[in-house]
Amino acid sequence: MLLNISKEEYRLLVEMIQVADYVMHSHELEPSEETADYRELRKKIFSHYKKMGLESLFTFSEKHNDYIETEDSLAESRHMAIMENFVENEFWAQLSQRLGMRDLFEEEEDEEKIKEMGSEVLMEKLGEMSAKYDTEFEAHGLERIVIKED
């Protein structure tokens, strides 16, 4: 299949791949075999950067056998702001949900009752419990979060 895209569309595709790559690999210490095919496709697409007139985006590192973003690329691309926004929002959402889940299990000590609730009721209760944390974090961030001693 031949894909005919403009320079601007190629740039957007590259940025989308960079966001996906961050989500998949940002916490890996070593490359995962599970996502090797994604990394190879990324390299294949990035390899066309010169043909697309975007030499300022990457350099090829022989040492890493991969395309490395240039400082210009990091400064000019929207993907960094998109990733920062994602990380920020995901942090607060996960924190609220996990604290809500903890509270749900503390309130309803019988795990069997929780399992019997059904997903709709469970999601509603979890939403209610998480909402109080959403409100707290919107107003105060982590300012009033403390770890109590046993």
Short mmCIF file of C-alpha atoms in Angstrom, two decimals:
data_model
loop_
_atom_site.label_atom_id
_atom_site.label_comp_id
_atom_site.label_asym_id
_atom_site.label_seq_id
_atom_site.Cartn_x
_atom_site.Cartn_y
_atom_site.Cartn_z
CA MET A 1 0.00 0.00 0.00
CA LEU A 2 1.27 3.43 -0.90
CA LEU A 3 0.30 6.30 1.35
CA ASN A 4 0.37 9.76 -0.16
CA ILE A 5 0.52 12.42 2.55
CA SER A 6 1.65 16.03 2.70
CA LYS A 7 4.55 17.34 4.75
CA GLU A 8 2.09 18.70 7.33
CA GLU A 9 0.28 15.36 7.54
CA TYR A 10 3.60 13.54 7.94
CA ARG A 11 4.50 15.90 10.78
CA LEU A 12 1.15 15.18 12.47
CA LEU A 13 1.65 11.44 12.01
CA VAL A 14 5.11 11.69 13.57
CA GLU A 15 3.70 13.62 16.55
CA MET A 16 0.92 11.05 17.02
CA ILE A 17 3.50 8.26 16.98
CA GLN A 18 5.62 10.14 19.51
CA VAL A 19 2.65 10.40 21.88
CA ALA A 20 1.84 6.70 21.44
CA ASP A 21 5.50 5.80 21.89
CA TYR A 22 5.63 7.76 25.15
CA VAL A 23 2.53 6.01 26.50
CA MET A 24 3.88 2.57 25.58
CA HIS A 25 7.53 2.96 26.53
CA SER A 26 8.09 5.81 28.99
CA HIS A 27 8.32 3.47 31.99
CA GLU A 28 10.39 0.74 30.40
CA LEU A 29 13.94 0.26 31.56
CA GLU A 30 14.64 -2.11 28.67
CA PRO A 31 12.80 -2.40 25.36
CA SER A 32 9.94 -4.89 25.58
CA GLU A 33 9.53 -7.70 23.09
CA GLU A 34 5.77 -7.13 23.33
CA THR A 35 6.07 -3.79 21.55
CA ALA A 36 8.97 -4.51 19.19
CA ASP A 37 6.64 -4.33 16.19
CA TYR A 38 5.51 -0.84 17.24
CA ARG A 39 9.11 0.33 17.56
CA GLU A 40 9.95 -1.06 14.11
CA LEU A 41 6.98 0.68 12.50
CA ARG A 42 7.97 3.90 14.28
CA LYS A 43 11.48 3.63 12.84
CA LYS A 44 10.12 2.89 9.38
CA ILE A 45 7.92 5.99 9.42
CA PHE A 46 10.59 8.21 10.95
CA SER A 47 13.09 7.08 8.30
CA HIS A 48 11.29 9.27 5.75
CA TYR A 49 11.98 12.52 7.61
CA LYS A 50 14.57 13.73 5.10
CA LYS A 51 12.38 12.97 2.08
CA MET A 52 9.63 14.98 3.76
CA GLY A 53 11.94 17.96 4.27
CA LEU A 54 11.95 17.70 8.05
CA GLU A 55 15.66 17.35 8.75
CA SER A 56 15.25 19.52 11.84
CA LEU A 57 13.15 16.83 13.56
CA PHE A 58 15.59 13.94 13.95
CA THR A 59 19.09 12.66 13.74
CA PHE A 60 19.87 9.00 13.30
CA SER A 61 21.94 7.51 16.10
CA GLU A 62 24.15 4.65 14.94
CA LYS A 63 24.84 3.83 18.58
CA HIS A 64 21.14 3.33 19.37
CA ASN A 65 20.13 2.31 15.85
CA ASP A 66 17.21 4.69 16.15
CA TYR A 67 15.97 8.17 15.33
CA ILE A 68 16.55 10.70 18.08
CA GLU A 69 14.51 13.88 18.36
CA THR A 70 16.44 17.11 18.03
CA GLU A 71 16.03 20.00 20.45
CA ASP A 72 14.27 21.91 17.66
CA SER A 73 11.79 19.06 17.35
CA LEU A 74 11.08 19.10 21.07
CA ALA A 75 10.70 22.87 21.11
CA GLU A 76 8.47 23.09 18.01
CA SER A 77 6.22 20.05 18.43
CA ARG A 78 2.84 20.05 20.08
CA HIS A 79 3.25 16.47 21.25
CA MET A 80 5.20 17.50 24.36
CA ALA A 81 2.33 19.69 25.56
CA ILE A 82 -0.15 16.92 24.73
CA MET A 83 1.86 14.40 26.75
CA GLU A 84 2.30 16.78 29.70
CA ASN A 85 -1.45 17.43 29.73
CA PHE A 86 -2.17 13.69 29.56
CA VAL A 87 0.23 12.89 32.41
CA GLU A 88 -1.16 15.68 34.59
CA ASN A 89 -4.80 14.70 34.04
CA GLU A 90 -4.13 10.98 34.34
CA PHE A 91 -2.30 11.49 37.64
CA TRP A 92 -5.27 13.22 39.27
CA ALA A 93 -7.81 10.80 37.75
CA GLN A 94 -5.88 7.73 38.91
CA LEU A 95 -5.31 9.18 42.38
CA SER A 96 -9.02 9.95 42.84
CA GLN A 97 -10.09 6.56 41.49
CA ARG A 98 -7.65 4.59 43.60
CA LEU A 99 -8.53 6.47 46.77
CA GLY A 100 -12.21 6.03 45.94
CA MET A 101 -11.66 2.29 45.45
CA ARG A 102 -9.81 2.08 48.76
CA ASP A 103 -12.67 3.87 50.51
CA LEU A 104 -15.22 1.59 48.88
CA PHE A 105 -13.44 -1.49 50.21
CA GLU A 106 -13.11 0.11 53.66
CA GLU A 107 -16.80 1.02 53.75
CA GLU A 108 -18.01 -2.30 52.38
CA GLU A 109 -15.76 -4.78 54.15
CA ASP A 110 -17.34 -7.83 52.55
CA GLU A 111 -15.62 -8.28 49.18
CA GLU A 112 -18.35 -10.68 48.08
CA LYS A 113 -20.95 -7.91 48.41
CA ILE A 114 -18.81 -5.69 46.20
CA LYS A 115 -18.54 -8.44 43.59
CA GLU A 116 -22.31 -8.96 43.70
CA MET A 117 -23.06 -5.27 43.12
CA GLY A 118 -22.79 -5.49 39.37
CA SER A 119 -20.62 -3.24 37.29
CA GLU A 120 -23.14 -0.41 36.91
CA VAL A 121 -23.75 -0.04 40.65
CA LEU A 122 -20.06 -0.47 41.38
CA MET A 123 -19.10 2.25 38.89
CA GLU A 124 -21.73 4.58 40.34
CA LYS A 125 -20.48 4.08 43.91
CA LEU A 126 -16.87 4.43 42.81
CA GLY A 127 -17.76 7.62 40.95
CA GLU A 128 -19.38 9.06 44.07
CA MET A 129 -16.40 8.18 46.23
CA SER A 130 -13.90 9.49 43.69
CA ALA A 131 -15.83 12.74 43.22
CA LYS A 132 -15.01 13.96 46.72
CA TYR A 133 -11.31 13.56 45.92
CA ASP A 134 -11.74 15.32 42.58
CA THR A 135 -13.26 18.28 44.43
CA GLU A 136 -10.51 18.25 47.05
CA PHE A 137 -7.68 18.07 44.53
CA GLU A 138 -9.17 20.79 42.33
CA ALA A 139 -9.33 23.10 45.33
CA HIS A 140 -6.12 22.19 47.17
CA GLY A 141 -3.94 19.91 45.05
CA LEU A 142 -1.82 17.77 47.35
CA GLU A 143 -1.57 20.49 49.99
CA ARG A 144 -3.83 18.74 52.53
CA ILE A 145 -2.70 15.18 51.85
CA VAL A 146 -0.87 13.67 54.81
CA ILE A 147 0.32 10.22 55.79
CA LYS A 148 -0.94 9.31 59.22
CA GLU A 149 1.19 7.31 61.59
CA ASP A 150 -0.17 3.95 62.75
#
